[in-house]
Amino acid sequence: MEGDEVRTELEMMELILGVANSDERIRGVMLAGSRADSSVPKDCYQDYDISFAVTDMKPFYNNPAWVEEKFGKPLIMQMPEILRGAEDDGNFCYLMIFPDGVRIDLSFIFDEAYTDDGEPVIVLLDKDNGNGFFPPITIDEKYWNIKPPTALDYRSNCSDFWWCLNNVAKGIMRDELPYVMNMIHDTVRSNLHEMINWHIGIQHEFNISTGKDGKFFKKFLTPELYAQYASSYSDGNYENIWKAIDAMCEMFPSLALSVAEHFGFSYHNDEEDGMREYLRITKR
């Protein structure tokens, strides 16, 4: 990152724990997300997802001055609860990016407000030795974002992928670029991502995460498959969009057939054949 030198993880941990140790109202500190997951490669762009367990929420609720005093003035700060007009439910969060590029998502939790959703968590500080605000924390299968498909999951995915391509084609012919891009990325690509996840899940016994929006696909796909996946993105030129569609239409069935073979599912070639023909006659 350009600008100020990025603070190291050690420096950030010293700062965070220093703030917590100096305030008796803060009884514990948790680190969550990618920095708590040893399988995720570390880099300077990872957020610090920090939770402070406190005895009283009022001093910390909608009090950016306190946060700036302790952590410095950020380049930008967002307070989601204020933007949503939410009532005090025992949670409050400050999302902050600092001049050196460090991002801290600092949450304050009170009493029973913490919910364990299964994502990686490390307890950095517990002043009450397990007798305070932190409930038992587990890291279980809920965290892994790949689940084996049911026959209906698989059938619906394949049907949606092929069917929704007709909307893409019509949008291109009508010169409706925003609609085309949204349909490709929000609908068709979501089905492609799901099929890719199942393909990767099979190879790792469904005990793996490809990250949010498949951000770790490159790590788990072969170079050839990843290059094919990368070619499914395009700019706003319709000729290039057609090429991206062709790339998706080549990648999807090869993955779908391998997934079907593994689980004993049926792949409906007639859907693929029908849509390929529709795309051909629409494009001409």
XYZ file of N, CA and C in Angstrom:
852
model
N 0.838 -1.200 0.000
C 0.000 0.000 0.000
C 0.874 1.252 0.000
N 0.397 2.288 -0.662
C 1.128 3.538 -0.690
C 0.787 4.369 0.551
N 1.552 5.418 0.767
C 1.286 6.291 1.904
C 2.028 5.833 3.129
N 1.412 5.987 4.292
C 2.046 5.585 5.540
C 2.360 4.093 5.519
N 3.449 3.716 6.208
C 3.798 2.311 6.308
C 2.718 1.562 7.075
N 2.298 0.446 6.539
C 1.224 -0.325 7.156
C 1.717 -0.944 8.463
N 0.932 -0.747 9.502
C 1.291 -1.345 10.794
C 1.228 -2.872 10.717
N 2.133 -3.523 11.425
C 2.182 -4.979 11.412
C 1.062 -5.547 12.280
N 0.818 -6.849 12.125
C -0.189 -7.499 12.954
C 0.191 -7.414 14.436
N 1.477 -7.543 14.732
C 1.929 -7.438 16.116
C 1.613 -6.055 16.682
N 1.892 -5.021 15.902
C 1.592 -3.660 16.360
C 0.096 -3.470 16.590
N -0.708 -4.026 15.704
C -2.157 -3.881 15.848
C -2.671 -4.646 17.061
N -2.146 -5.834 17.305
C -2.577 -6.601 18.466
C -2.190 -5.885 19.766
N -1.016 -5.293 19.769
C -0.600 -4.534 20.952
C -1.524 -3.342 21.191
N -1.916 -2.666 20.122
C -2.827 -1.532 20.244
C -4.193 -1.975 20.750
N -4.754 -2.998 20.137
C -6.094 -3.475 20.493
C -6.139 -3.980 21.932
N -5.153 -4.800 22.295
C -5.148 -5.334 23.658
C -4.790 -4.267 24.673
N -3.977 -3.281 24.257
C -3.665 -2.169 25.160
C -4.899 -1.378 25.509
N -5.745 -1.105 24.528
C -6.999 -0.396 24.774
C -7.889 -1.207 25.710
N -7.996 -2.499 25.448
C -8.875 -3.352 26.252
C -8.375 -3.497 27.681
N -7.080 -3.672 27.843
C -6.536 -3.857 29.189
C -6.626 -2.600 30.043
N -6.659 -1.448 29.390
C -6.682 -0.189 30.143
C -8.083 0.246 30.549
N -9.103 -0.517 30.166
C -10.488 -0.130 30.444
C -11.205 -1.303 31.105
N -11.571 -1.126 32.369
C -12.213 -2.209 33.115
C -13.590 -2.559 32.575
N -14.192 -1.661 31.829
C -15.513 -1.950 31.246
C -15.415 -2.946 30.109
N -14.214 -3.111 29.545
C -13.991 -4.091 28.480
C -13.468 -5.364 29.134
N -14.261 -6.424 29.064
C -13.930 -7.641 29.792
C -13.289 -8.722 28.921
N -13.408 -8.573 27.622
C -12.820 -9.586 26.748
C -12.681 -9.085 25.331
N -11.815 -9.766 24.581
C -11.554 -9.397 23.187
C -11.534 -10.669 22.347
N -12.242 -10.625 21.221
C -12.227 -11.743 20.281
C -11.770 -11.256 18.916
N -11.023 -12.105 18.230
C -10.635 -11.887 16.840
C -11.359 -12.919 15.995
N -12.048 -12.468 14.946
C -12.802 -13.379 14.087
C -12.388 -13.184 12.633
N -12.952 -14.015 11.758
C -12.715 -13.852 10.329
C -11.410 -14.446 9.856
N -10.894 -13.890 8.764
C -9.744 -14.495 8.094
C -8.479 -14.484 8.938
N -8.307 -13.475 9.783
C -7.093 -13.435 10.617
C -7.125 -14.482 11.724
N -8.291 -15.050 11.975
C -8.399 -16.126 12.957
C -8.362 -17.496 12.292
N -8.232 -17.506 10.975
C -8.237 -18.759 10.221
C -6.832 -19.042 9.710
N -6.197 -20.044 10.248
C -4.804 -20.346 9.905
C -4.644 -20.832 8.462
N -5.749 -21.225 7.824
C -5.649 -21.716 6.453
C -5.642 -20.595 5.422
N -5.935 -19.361 5.855
C -5.991 -18.229 4.931
C -4.635 -17.524 4.914
N -4.041 -17.355 3.742
C -2.748 -16.651 3.677
C -2.874 -15.228 4.210
N -1.889 -14.804 4.977
C -1.933 -13.471 5.571
C -1.418 -12.430 4.588
N -2.072 -11.272 4.592
C -1.557 -10.127 3.842
C -2.034 -8.844 4.518
N -1.534 -7.710 4.035
C -1.822 -6.428 4.685
C -3.234 -5.934 4.418
N -4.001 -6.641 3.566
C -5.353 -6.199 3.231
C -6.421 -6.849 4.107
N -6.025 -7.798 4.939
C -7.005 -8.454 5.805
C -7.517 -7.490 6.871
N -8.813 -7.553 7.116
C -9.416 -6.737 8.165
C -9.075 -7.308 9.538
N -9.175 -6.465 10.527
C -9.131 -6.909 11.924
C -10.572 -6.901 12.429
N -11.180 -8.092 12.456
C -12.556 -8.224 12.937
C -12.504 -8.460 14.445
N -12.705 -7.394 15.183
C -12.510 -7.407 16.636
C -13.829 -7.188 17.352
N -14.051 -7.954 18.402
C -15.208 -7.742 19.275
C -14.733 -7.475 20.691
N -15.246 -6.411 21.282
C -15.024 -6.100 22.691
C -16.290 -6.477 23.465
N -16.151 -7.337 24.468
C -17.263 -7.631 25.371
C -17.228 -6.620 26.505
N -18.329 -5.909 26.717
C -18.342 -4.799 27.670
C -19.429 -4.984 28.727
N -19.224 -4.332 29.860
C -20.194 -4.415 30.955
C -21.345 -3.445 30.781
N -21.150 -2.442 29.939
C -22.175 -1.422 29.726
C -22.030 -0.914 28.299
N -23.092 -0.982 27.529
C -23.016 -0.575 26.137
C -23.071 0.940 25.957
N -23.721 1.650 26.860
C -23.985 3.075 26.662
C -22.739 3.915 26.372
N -21.631 3.727 27.091
C -20.463 4.580 26.812
C -19.857 4.360 25.423
N -20.165 3.243 24.797
C -19.535 2.895 23.527
C -20.488 3.003 22.342
N -21.767 3.181 22.621
C -22.787 3.232 21.575
C -22.792 4.603 20.926
N -22.562 4.648 19.608
C -22.570 5.906 18.853
C -21.659 6.943 19.498
N -20.428 6.529 19.769
C -19.452 7.400 20.421
C -18.138 7.361 19.643
N -18.136 7.879 18.400
C -16.922 7.819 17.585
C -15.755 8.586 18.188
N -16.037 9.579 19.027
C -14.951 10.349 19.650
C -14.091 9.436 20.523
N -14.720 8.523 21.258
C -13.969 7.583 22.102
C -13.088 6.691 21.229
N -13.650 6.201 20.141
C -12.908 5.309 19.251
C -11.713 6.037 18.645
N -11.917 7.294 18.204
C -10.830 8.058 17.600
C -9.742 8.381 18.623
N -10.146 8.596 19.854
C -9.166 8.859 20.907
C -8.262 7.652 21.126
N -8.834 6.468 21.045
C -8.077 5.246 21.340
C -7.321 4.700 20.124
N -7.901 4.843 18.946
C -7.316 4.197 17.764
C -6.811 5.182 16.716
N -7.086 6.458 16.893
C -6.687 7.448 15.903
C -7.830 7.775 14.968
N -7.661 8.841 14.218
C -8.719 9.288 13.318
C -8.657 8.493 12.013
N -9.733 7.822 11.646
C -9.734 7.057 10.407
C -9.971 7.942 9.184
N -9.618 7.403 8.024
C -9.948 8.089 6.776
C -11.448 8.101 6.559
N -12.078 7.004 6.920
C -13.518 6.876 6.758
C -14.039 5.926 7.826
N -15.219 6.237 8.332
C -15.840 5.412 9.365
C -17.305 5.206 9.003
N -17.782 4.004 9.218
C -19.204 3.716 9.049
C -19.725 3.060 10.317
N -20.937 3.443 10.710
C -21.597 2.852 11.869
C -22.916 2.257 11.384
N -22.930 0.967 11.055
C -24.106 0.347 10.430
C -25.395 0.498 11.223
N -25.313 0.400 12.540
C -26.544 0.510 13.343
C -27.190 1.881 13.196
N -26.382 2.920 13.085
C -26.920 4.266 12.915
C -27.558 4.403 11.537
N -26.898 3.852 10.516
C -27.441 3.935 9.157
C -28.765 3.198 9.038
N -28.921 2.114 9.791
C -30.164 1.341 9.739
C -31.223 1.878 10.686
N -30.841 2.844 11.528
C -31.779 3.340 12.525
C -32.144 2.285 13.541
N -31.189 1.383 13.815
C -31.468 0.262 14.715
C -31.486 0.704 16.172
N -32.308 0.018 16.937
C -32.339 0.231 18.378
C -31.161 -0.492 19.022
N -30.799 -0.090 20.225
C -29.713 -0.730 20.954
C -30.125 -2.149 21.330
N -29.514 -3.128 20.654
C -29.839 -4.529 20.930
C -28.662 -5.267 21.554
N -27.705 -4.498 22.081
C -26.545 -5.115 22.696
C -25.368 -5.244 21.760
N -25.486 -4.687 20.560
C -24.390 -4.701 19.595
C -24.182 -3.306 19.021
N -22.935 -2.957 18.784
C -22.654 -1.731 18.039
C -21.312 -1.915 17.358
N -21.234 -1.461 16.098
C -20.033 -1.711 15.305
C -19.522 -0.433 14.660
N -18.188 -0.274 14.664
C -17.499 0.801 13.953
C -16.640 0.165 12.872
N -16.915 0.499 11.620
C -16.094 0.026 10.509
C -15.154 1.160 10.137
N -13.849 0.919 10.174
C -12.881 2.011 10.033
C -11.722 1.618 9.130
N -11.311 2.554 8.277
C -10.082 2.422 7.489
C -9.174 3.585 7.848
N -7.919 3.269 8.200
C -6.990 4.276 8.701
C -6.012 4.714 7.609
N -5.291 5.812 7.818
C -4.403 6.355 6.781
C -3.353 5.386 6.261
N -2.968 4.376 7.056
C -1.980 3.411 6.569
C -2.637 2.239 5.829
N -3.957 2.294 5.657
C -4.674 1.240 4.947
C -5.243 0.160 5.836
N -4.918 0.173 7.130
C -5.443 -0.831 8.054
C -6.948 -0.631 8.230
N -7.679 -1.719 8.176
C -9.124 -1.676 8.446
C -9.429 -2.445 9.727
N -10.203 -1.825 10.592
C -10.681 -2.472 11.812
C -12.200 -2.452 11.807
N -12.797 -3.612 11.955
C -14.234 -3.716 12.191
C -14.394 -3.998 13.677
N -14.703 -2.947 14.422
C -14.725 -3.041 15.886
C -16.160 -3.121 16.383
N -16.493 -4.269 16.946
C -17.836 -4.480 17.483
C -17.810 -4.480 19.006
N -18.830 -3.892 19.583
C -19.045 -3.951 21.027
C -20.246 -4.844 21.274
N -20.084 -5.801 22.166
C -21.173 -6.718 22.475
C -21.429 -6.691 23.978
N -22.700 -6.801 24.320
C -23.102 -6.719 25.723
C -23.949 -7.928 26.091
N -23.601 -8.561 27.172
C -24.375 -9.644 27.766
C -24.579 -10.786 26.773
N -25.811 -11.091 26.393
C -26.095 -12.255 25.553
C -26.127 -11.922 24.067
N -25.606 -10.767 23.686
C -25.732 -10.322 22.297
C -24.863 -11.123 21.333
N -23.780 -11.729 21.816
C -22.887 -12.456 20.907
C -23.538 -13.750 20.436
N -23.475 -13.981 19.136
C -23.991 -15.208 18.539
C -22.855 -15.920 17.826
N -22.640 -17.159 18.192
C -21.607 -17.964 17.552
C -22.161 -18.542 16.261
N -21.647 -18.078 15.119
C -22.131 -18.589 13.837
C -21.193 -19.618 13.242
N -20.203 -20.038 14.003
C -19.327 -21.107 13.553
C -18.090 -20.653 12.817
N -17.919 -19.346 12.567
C -16.730 -18.902 11.856
C -15.530 -18.924 12.801
N -14.323 -18.965 12.249
C -13.134 -19.020 13.105
C -13.065 -17.843 14.068
N -12.807 -18.139 15.316
C -12.719 -17.118 16.371
C -11.562 -17.461 17.294
N -10.811 -16.450 17.665
C -9.764 -16.601 18.681
C -10.063 -15.633 19.816
N -10.108 -16.147 21.036
C -10.273 -15.273 22.202
C -8.894 -14.729 22.566
N -8.722 -13.430 22.393
C -7.439 -12.784 22.684
C -7.308 -12.394 24.148
N -8.433 -12.123 24.771
C -8.406 -11.669 26.164
C -9.715 -12.035 26.826
N -9.646 -12.618 28.009
C -10.831 -12.919 28.808
C -10.491 -12.630 30.264
N -10.848 -11.466 30.726
C -10.492 -11.041 32.080
C -11.211 -11.842 33.147
N -12.280 -12.535 32.761
C -13.070 -13.261 33.756
C -12.882 -14.772 33.675
N -11.873 -15.196 32.922
C -11.492 -16.615 32.873
C -12.662 -17.552 32.584
N -13.408 -17.216 31.583
C -14.503 -18.083 31.164
C -15.787 -17.904 31.930
N -15.797 -17.022 32.908
C -17.003 -16.824 33.715
C -17.738 -15.531 33.370
N -17.349 -14.927 32.284
C -17.925 -13.625 31.963
C -18.851 -13.658 30.770
N -18.550 -12.804 29.784
C -19.482 -12.548 28.707
C -19.381 -13.517 27.537
N -18.289 -14.247 27.424
C -18.137 -15.092 26.259
C -18.777 -16.455 26.487
N -19.757 -16.814 25.667
C -20.310 -18.163 25.735
C -19.318 -19.134 25.111
N -19.556 -20.436 25.226
C -18.664 -21.398 24.580
C -18.566 -21.116 23.087
N -17.346 -21.111 22.583
C -17.121 -20.799 21.178
C -16.693 -22.070 20.460
N -17.356 -22.357 19.371
C -17.017 -23.544 18.598
C -16.749 -23.144 17.158
N -15.883 -23.907 16.514
C -15.664 -23.766 15.079
C -16.082 -25.098 14.475
N -17.217 -25.104 13.787
C -17.714 -26.378 13.277
C -18.036 -26.273 11.798
N -18.774 -27.283 11.328
C -19.022 -27.372 9.901
C -19.853 -26.214 9.368
N -20.492 -25.431 10.236
C -21.281 -24.298 9.745
C -20.411 -23.291 9.008
N -19.137 -23.237 9.357
C -18.269 -22.244 8.728
C -17.957 -22.578 7.285
N -17.816 -23.859 6.989
C -17.417 -24.234 5.637
C -18.533 -23.890 4.677
N -18.212 -23.164 3.630
C -19.267 -22.655 2.761
C -19.665 -23.617 1.655
N -19.069 -24.791 1.607
C -19.449 -25.778 0.604
C -20.206 -26.918 1.281
N -21.428 -27.153 0.829
C -22.226 -28.246 1.346
C -22.526 -29.212 0.202
N -22.537 -30.507 0.466
C -22.888 -31.447 -0.605
C -24.293 -31.158 -1.116
N -24.499 -31.206 -2.424
C -25.830 -30.923 -2.967
C -26.774 -32.113 -2.813
N -28.050 -31.826 -2.655
C -29.059 -32.860 -2.795
C -29.358 -32.998 -4.288
N -30.102 -34.019 -4.646
C -30.481 -34.189 -6.051
C -31.275 -32.977 -6.537
N -32.123 -32.420 -5.654
C -32.919 -31.251 -6.036
C -32.035 -30.019 -6.176
N -31.052 -29.863 -5.284
C -30.101 -28.748 -5.399
C -29.425 -28.779 -6.762
N -28.950 -29.955 -7.104
C -28.218 -30.116 -8.365
C -29.133 -29.861 -9.559
N -30.317 -30.447 -9.521
C -31.257 -30.281 -10.634
C -31.632 -28.815 -10.817
N -31.902 -28.121 -9.717
C -32.299 -26.713 -9.792
C -31.160 -25.851 -10.325
N -29.936 -26.153 -9.881
C -28.782 -25.378 -10.327
C -28.616 -25.484 -11.840
N -28.625 -26.701 -12.358
C -28.437 -26.897 -13.799
C -29.546 -26.234 -14.595
N -30.784 -26.409 -14.131
C -31.915 -25.821 -14.848
C -31.826 -24.307 -14.871
N -31.500 -23.707 -13.727
C -31.401 -22.247 -13.656
C -30.278 -21.720 -14.539
N -29.135 -22.411 -14.513
C -28.002 -21.942 -15.316
C -28.382 -21.854 -16.786
N -28.916 -22.940 -17.335
C -29.220 -22.950 -18.767
C -30.410 -22.060 -19.103
N -31.445 -22.113 -18.298
C -32.643 -21.335 -18.607
C -32.364 -19.833 -18.611
N -31.645 -19.336 -17.613
C -31.475 -17.884 -17.475
C -30.570 -17.284 -18.544
N -29.863 -18.125 -19.283
C -29.061 -17.601 -20.383
C -29.932 -17.004 -21.483
N -31.200 -17.420 -21.563
C -32.072 -16.835 -22.575
C -32.313 -15.357 -22.287
N -32.360 -15.005 -21.017
C -32.546 -13.595 -20.648
C -31.320 -12.770 -21.022
N -30.142 -13.360 -20.849
C -28.908 -12.681 -21.231
C -28.905 -12.400 -22.733
N -29.238 -13.425 -23.502
C -29.223 -13.276 -24.961
C -30.215 -12.209 -25.416
N -31.416 -12.223 -24.866
C -32.411 -11.219 -25.254
C -31.957 -9.821 -24.874
N -31.323 -9.714 -23.712
C -30.835 -8.404 -23.279
C -29.765 -7.859 -24.210
N -28.910 -8.746 -24.697
C -27.879 -8.311 -25.646
C -28.531 -7.789 -26.925
N -29.479 -8.539 -27.441
C -30.106 -8.156 -28.701
C -30.926 -6.874 -28.559
N -31.366 -6.588 -27.347
C -32.133 -5.359 -27.108
C -31.238 -4.192 -26.689
N -29.940 -4.447 -26.613
C -28.977 -3.426 -26.181
C -29.307 -2.916 -24.778
N -29.555 -3.862 -23.868
C -29.872 -3.536 -22.468
C -28.695 -3.961 -21.583
N -27.590 -3.254 -21.710
C -26.342 -3.663 -21.065
C -26.467 -3.833 -19.548
N -27.070 -2.891 -18.801
C -27.163 -3.102 -17.345
C -27.896 -4.390 -16.988
N -28.983 -4.665 -17.718
C -29.739 -5.892 -17.466
C -28.888 -7.121 -17.784
N -28.175 -7.063 -18.911
C -27.312 -8.178 -19.308
C -26.280 -8.481 -18.230
N -25.593 -7.448 -17.777
C -24.536 -7.648 -16.781
C -25.098 -8.171 -15.460
N -26.223 -7.635 -15.030
C -26.816 -8.111 -13.778
C -27.282 -9.554 -13.903
N -27.869 -9.896 -15.029
C -28.343 -11.261 -15.219
C -27.169 -12.244 -15.253
N -26.090 -11.857 -15.921
C -24.911 -12.736 -15.982
C -24.318 -12.945 -14.596
N -24.080 -11.845 -13.888
C -23.307 -11.958 -12.655
C -24.153 -12.310 -11.436
N -25.386 -11.851 -11.374
C -26.214 -12.142 -10.213
C -26.902 -13.494 -10.305
N -27.181 -13.949 -11.501
C -27.960 -15.178 -11.661
C -27.131 -16.314 -12.256
N -26.684 -16.133 -13.492
C -25.973 -17.213 -14.171
C -24.667 -17.544 -13.456
N -23.896 -16.509 -13.103
C -22.611 -16.772 -12.445
C -22.803 -17.399 -11.069
N -23.865 -17.058 -10.389
C -24.082 -17.655 -9.066
C -24.261 -19.165 -9.182
N -24.915 -19.614 -10.256
C -25.057 -21.056 -10.481
C -23.726 -21.687 -10.871
N -22.946 -20.986 -11.683
C -21.614 -21.486 -12.028
C -20.753 -21.607 -10.778
N -20.806 -20.596 -9.906
C -20.026 -20.636 -8.668
C -20.424 -21.839 -7.806
N -21.717 -22.080 -7.730
C -22.183 -23.202 -6.906
C -21.655 -24.524 -7.454
N -21.673 -24.666 -8.773
C -21.169 -25.900 -9.381
C -19.663 -26.026 -9.169
N -18.938 -24.926 -9.286
C -17.495 -24.947 -9.014
C -17.243 -25.373 -7.568
N -18.027 -24.827 -6.645
C -17.858 -25.197 -5.244
C -18.089 -26.685 -5.025
N -19.102 -27.234 -5.652
C -19.347 -28.675 -5.505
C -18.184 -29.483 -6.082
N -17.670 -29.044 -7.207
C -16.513 -29.704 -7.814
C -15.318 -29.690 -6.858
N -15.051 -28.546 -6.270
C -13.934 -28.425 -5.317
C -14.245 -29.201 -4.043
N -15.490 -29.130 -3.587
C -15.882 -29.833 -2.368
C -15.653 -31.329 -2.462
N -15.965 -31.906 -3.605
C -15.751 -33.347 -3.808
C -14.282 -33.705 -3.618
N -13.404 -32.860 -4.129
C -11.971 -33.134 -4.049
C -11.431 -33.009 -2.628
N -12.153 -32.295 -1.759
C -11.678 -32.057 -0.387
C -12.669 -32.566 0.652
N -13.504 -33.517 0.260
C -14.463 -34.154 1.169
C -15.357 -33.124 1.861
N -15.627 -32.034 1.174
C -16.510 -30.976 1.660
C -16.087 -30.445 3.030
N -14.799 -30.380 3.219
C -14.251 -29.833 4.463
C -13.339 -28.665 4.104
N -13.864 -27.749 3.309
C -13.040 -26.672 2.778
C -13.910 -25.456 2.499
N -13.282 -24.295 2.533
C -13.967 -23.057 2.176
C -13.258 -22.417 0.998
N -14.026 -21.975 0.015
C -13.447 -21.231 -1.102
C -13.564 -19.730 -0.891
N -13.999 -19.331 0.302
C -14.073 -17.917 0.626
C -15.297 -17.234 0.049
N -15.512 -16.033 0.494
C -16.659 -15.258 0.029
C -16.559 -15.032 -1.474
N -17.650 -15.323 -2.191
C -17.727 -15.120 -3.639
C -16.641 -15.873 -4.398
N -16.164 -16.985 -3.826
C -15.178 -17.799 -4.525
C -13.813 -17.157 -4.644
N -13.455 -16.320 -3.681
C -12.195 -15.583 -3.814
C -10.961 -16.479 -3.777
N -11.116 -17.748 -3.327
C -9.979 -18.668 -3.312
C -10.056 -19.702 -4.440
N -10.900 -19.464 -5.440
C -10.993 -20.415 -6.553
C -9.618 -20.713 -7.155
N -8.807 -19.691 -7.311
C -7.504 -19.874 -7.953
C -6.646 -20.875 -7.182
N -6.838 -20.935 -5.889
C -6.061 -21.840 -5.042
C -6.462 -23.297 -5.265
N -7.731 -23.533 -5.601
C -8.233 -24.898 -5.643
C -8.473 -25.442 -7.049
N -8.573 -24.576 -8.049
C -8.780 -25.038 -9.419
C -7.438 -25.257 -10.117
N -7.424 -26.155 -11.087
C -6.218 -26.321 -11.890
C -5.979 -25.035 -12.673
N -4.747 -24.774 -13.086
C -4.495 -23.560 -13.877
C -5.360 -23.486 -15.127
N -5.622 -24.627 -15.756
C -6.437 -24.649 -16.967
C -7.880 -24.272 -16.654
N -8.431 -24.844 -15.591
C -9.804 -24.521 -15.215
C -9.931 -23.067 -14.775
N -8.940 -22.589 -14.038
C -9.025 -21.201 -13.577
C -8.926 -20.232 -14.743
N -8.087 -20.548 -15.734
C -7.984 -19.698 -16.924
C -9.313 -19.677 -17.670
N -9.967 -20.835 -17.717
C -11.278 -20.901 -18.361
C -12.289 -20.060 -17.582
N -12.227 -20.166 -16.262
C -13.126 -19.364 -15.421
C -12.871 -17.874 -15.633
N -11.621 -17.463 -15.637
C -11.281 -16.051 -15.813
C -11.798 -15.517 -17.146
N -11.822 -16.356 -18.166
C -12.293 -15.915 -19.477
C -13.801 -15.734 -19.529
N -14.493 -16.100 -18.441
C -15.949 -15.910 -18.395
C -16.329 -14.494 -17.970
N -15.340 -13.647 -17.759
C -15.587 -12.230 -17.464
C -15.320 -11.408 -18.723
N -16.048 -10.325 -18.875
C -15.855 -9.497 -20.059
C -16.043 -8.027 -19.703
N -15.744 -7.184 -20.676
C -16.064 -5.768 -20.552
C -17.484 -5.552 -21.082
N -17.817 -4.326 -21.418
C -19.164 -4.020 -21.872
C -19.373 -4.177 -23.366
N -18.409 -4.735 -24.067
C -18.533 -4.961 -25.500
C -19.312 -6.254 -25.733
N -20.381 -6.179 -26.521
C -21.242 -7.340 -26.688
C -20.522 -8.527 -27.329
N -19.606 -8.267 -28.232
C -18.841 -9.365 -28.824
C -18.057 -10.111 -27.745
N -17.486 -9.354 -26.822
C -16.734 -9.984 -25.735
C -17.664 -10.662 -24.733
N -18.850 -10.128 -24.567
C -19.827 -10.775 -23.681
C -20.224 -12.134 -24.245
N -20.419 -12.219 -25.565
C -20.728 -13.510 -26.180
C -19.589 -14.507 -25.947
N -18.363 -14.040 -26.025
C -17.222 -14.926 -25.762
C -17.222 -15.401 -24.307
N -17.587 -14.508 -23.397
C -17.661 -14.887 -21.983
C -18.757 -15.920 -21.765
N -19.886 -15.743 -22.450
C -20.972 -16.717 -22.360
C -20.501 -18.072 -22.871
N -19.777 -18.067 -23.998
C -19.249 -19.321 -24.542
C -18.341 -20.016 -23.525
N -17.515 -19.233 -22.825
C -16.615 -19.809 -21.818
C -17.413 -20.456 -20.689
N -18.479 -19.790 -20.247
C -19.320 -20.360 -19.192
C -19.995 -21.640 -19.659
N -20.460 -21.615 -20.920
C -21.169 -22.774 -21.463
C -20.249 -23.965 -21.696
N -18.955 -23.727 -21.802
C -17.997 -24.829 -21.918
C -17.601 -25.354 -20.545
N -17.451 -24.461 -19.600
C -16.985 -24.861 -18.267
C -18.081 -25.557 -17.467
N -19.280 -25.019 -17.523
C -20.348 -25.528 -16.657
C -20.643 -27.011 -16.880
N -20.911 -27.462 -18.120
C -21.294 -28.877 -18.264
C -20.193 -29.859 -17.883
N -18.939 -29.506 -18.118
C -17.868 -30.428 -17.741
C -17.838 -30.631 -16.230
N -18.048 -29.551 -15.469
C -18.108 -29.669 -14.014
C -19.379 -30.383 -13.578
N -20.497 -30.031 -14.221
C -21.784 -30.623 -13.846
C -21.793 -32.129 -14.062
N -21.175 -32.591 -15.144
C -21.126 -34.025 -15.416
C -20.280 -34.767 -14.384
N -19.174 -34.132 -13.954
C -18.329 -34.782 -12.946
C -19.037 -34.839 -11.597
N -19.765 -33.788 -11.267
C -20.524 -33.779 -10.015
C -21.636 -34.829 -10.075
N -22.318 -34.907 -11.213
C -23.386 -35.893 -11.377
C -22.851 -37.314 -11.227
N -21.702 -37.570 -11.817
C -21.104 -38.903 -11.722
C -20.766 -39.253 -10.283
N -20.244 -38.281 -9.542
C -19.851 -38.538 -8.157
C -21.055 -38.886 -7.287
N -22.156 -38.168 -7.464
C -23.315 -38.351 -6.587
C -24.390 -39.271 -7.174
N -24.213 -39.678 -8.415
C -25.232 -40.509 -9.035
C -26.443 -39.716 -9.489
N -26.250 -38.439 -9.816
C -27.333 -37.591 -10.298
C -27.465 -37.723 -11.819
N -28.568 -37.205 -12.324
C -28.794 -37.195 -13.765
C -28.585 -35.786 -14.309
N -27.788 -35.694 -15.359
C -27.578 -34.420 -16.051
C -28.461 -34.392 -17.291
N -29.244 -33.331 -17.457
C -30.200 -33.247 -18.553
C -29.549 -32.574 -19.764
N -29.024 -33.396 -20.657
C -28.376 -32.860 -21.851
C -29.339 -32.074 -22.726
N -30.638 -32.421 -22.658
C -31.600 -31.732 -23.508
C -31.698 -30.245 -23.176
N -31.515 -29.896 -21.891
C -31.549 -28.484 -21.516
C -30.355 -27.747 -22.109
N -29.207 -28.360 -22.006
C -28.011 -27.743 -22.579
C -28.142 -27.610 -24.094
N -28.582 -28.667 -24.751
C -28.705 -28.634 -26.208
C -29.713 -27.579 -26.652
N -30.831 -27.515 -25.943
C -31.862 -26.552 -26.299
C -31.393 -25.123 -26.156
N -30.696 -24.825 -25.065
C -30.252 -23.443 -24.857
C -29.109 -23.080 -25.796
N -28.227 -24.010 -26.056
C -27.154 -23.718 -27.019
C -27.748 -23.363 -28.382
N -28.800 -24.080 -28.789
C -29.437 -23.786 -30.068
C -30.130 -22.424 -30.021
N -30.777 -22.114 -28.882
C -31.433 -20.809 -28.754
C -30.400 -19.674 -28.829
N -29.274 -19.843 -28.160
C -28.223 -18.829 -28.225
C -27.707 -18.664 -29.649
N -27.602 -19.798 -30.370
C -27.094 -19.735 -31.737
C -28.033 -18.950 -32.635
N -29.342 -19.240 -32.550
C -30.282 -18.561 -33.438
C -30.515 -17.115 -33.035
N -30.334 -16.824 -31.738
C -30.491 -15.435 -31.275
C -29.313 -14.573 -31.703
N -28.140 -15.149 -31.671
C -26.930 -14.399 -31.982
C -26.774 -14.103 -33.471
N -27.311 -14.940 -34.332
C -27.024 -14.827 -35.781
C -27.582 -13.538 -36.384
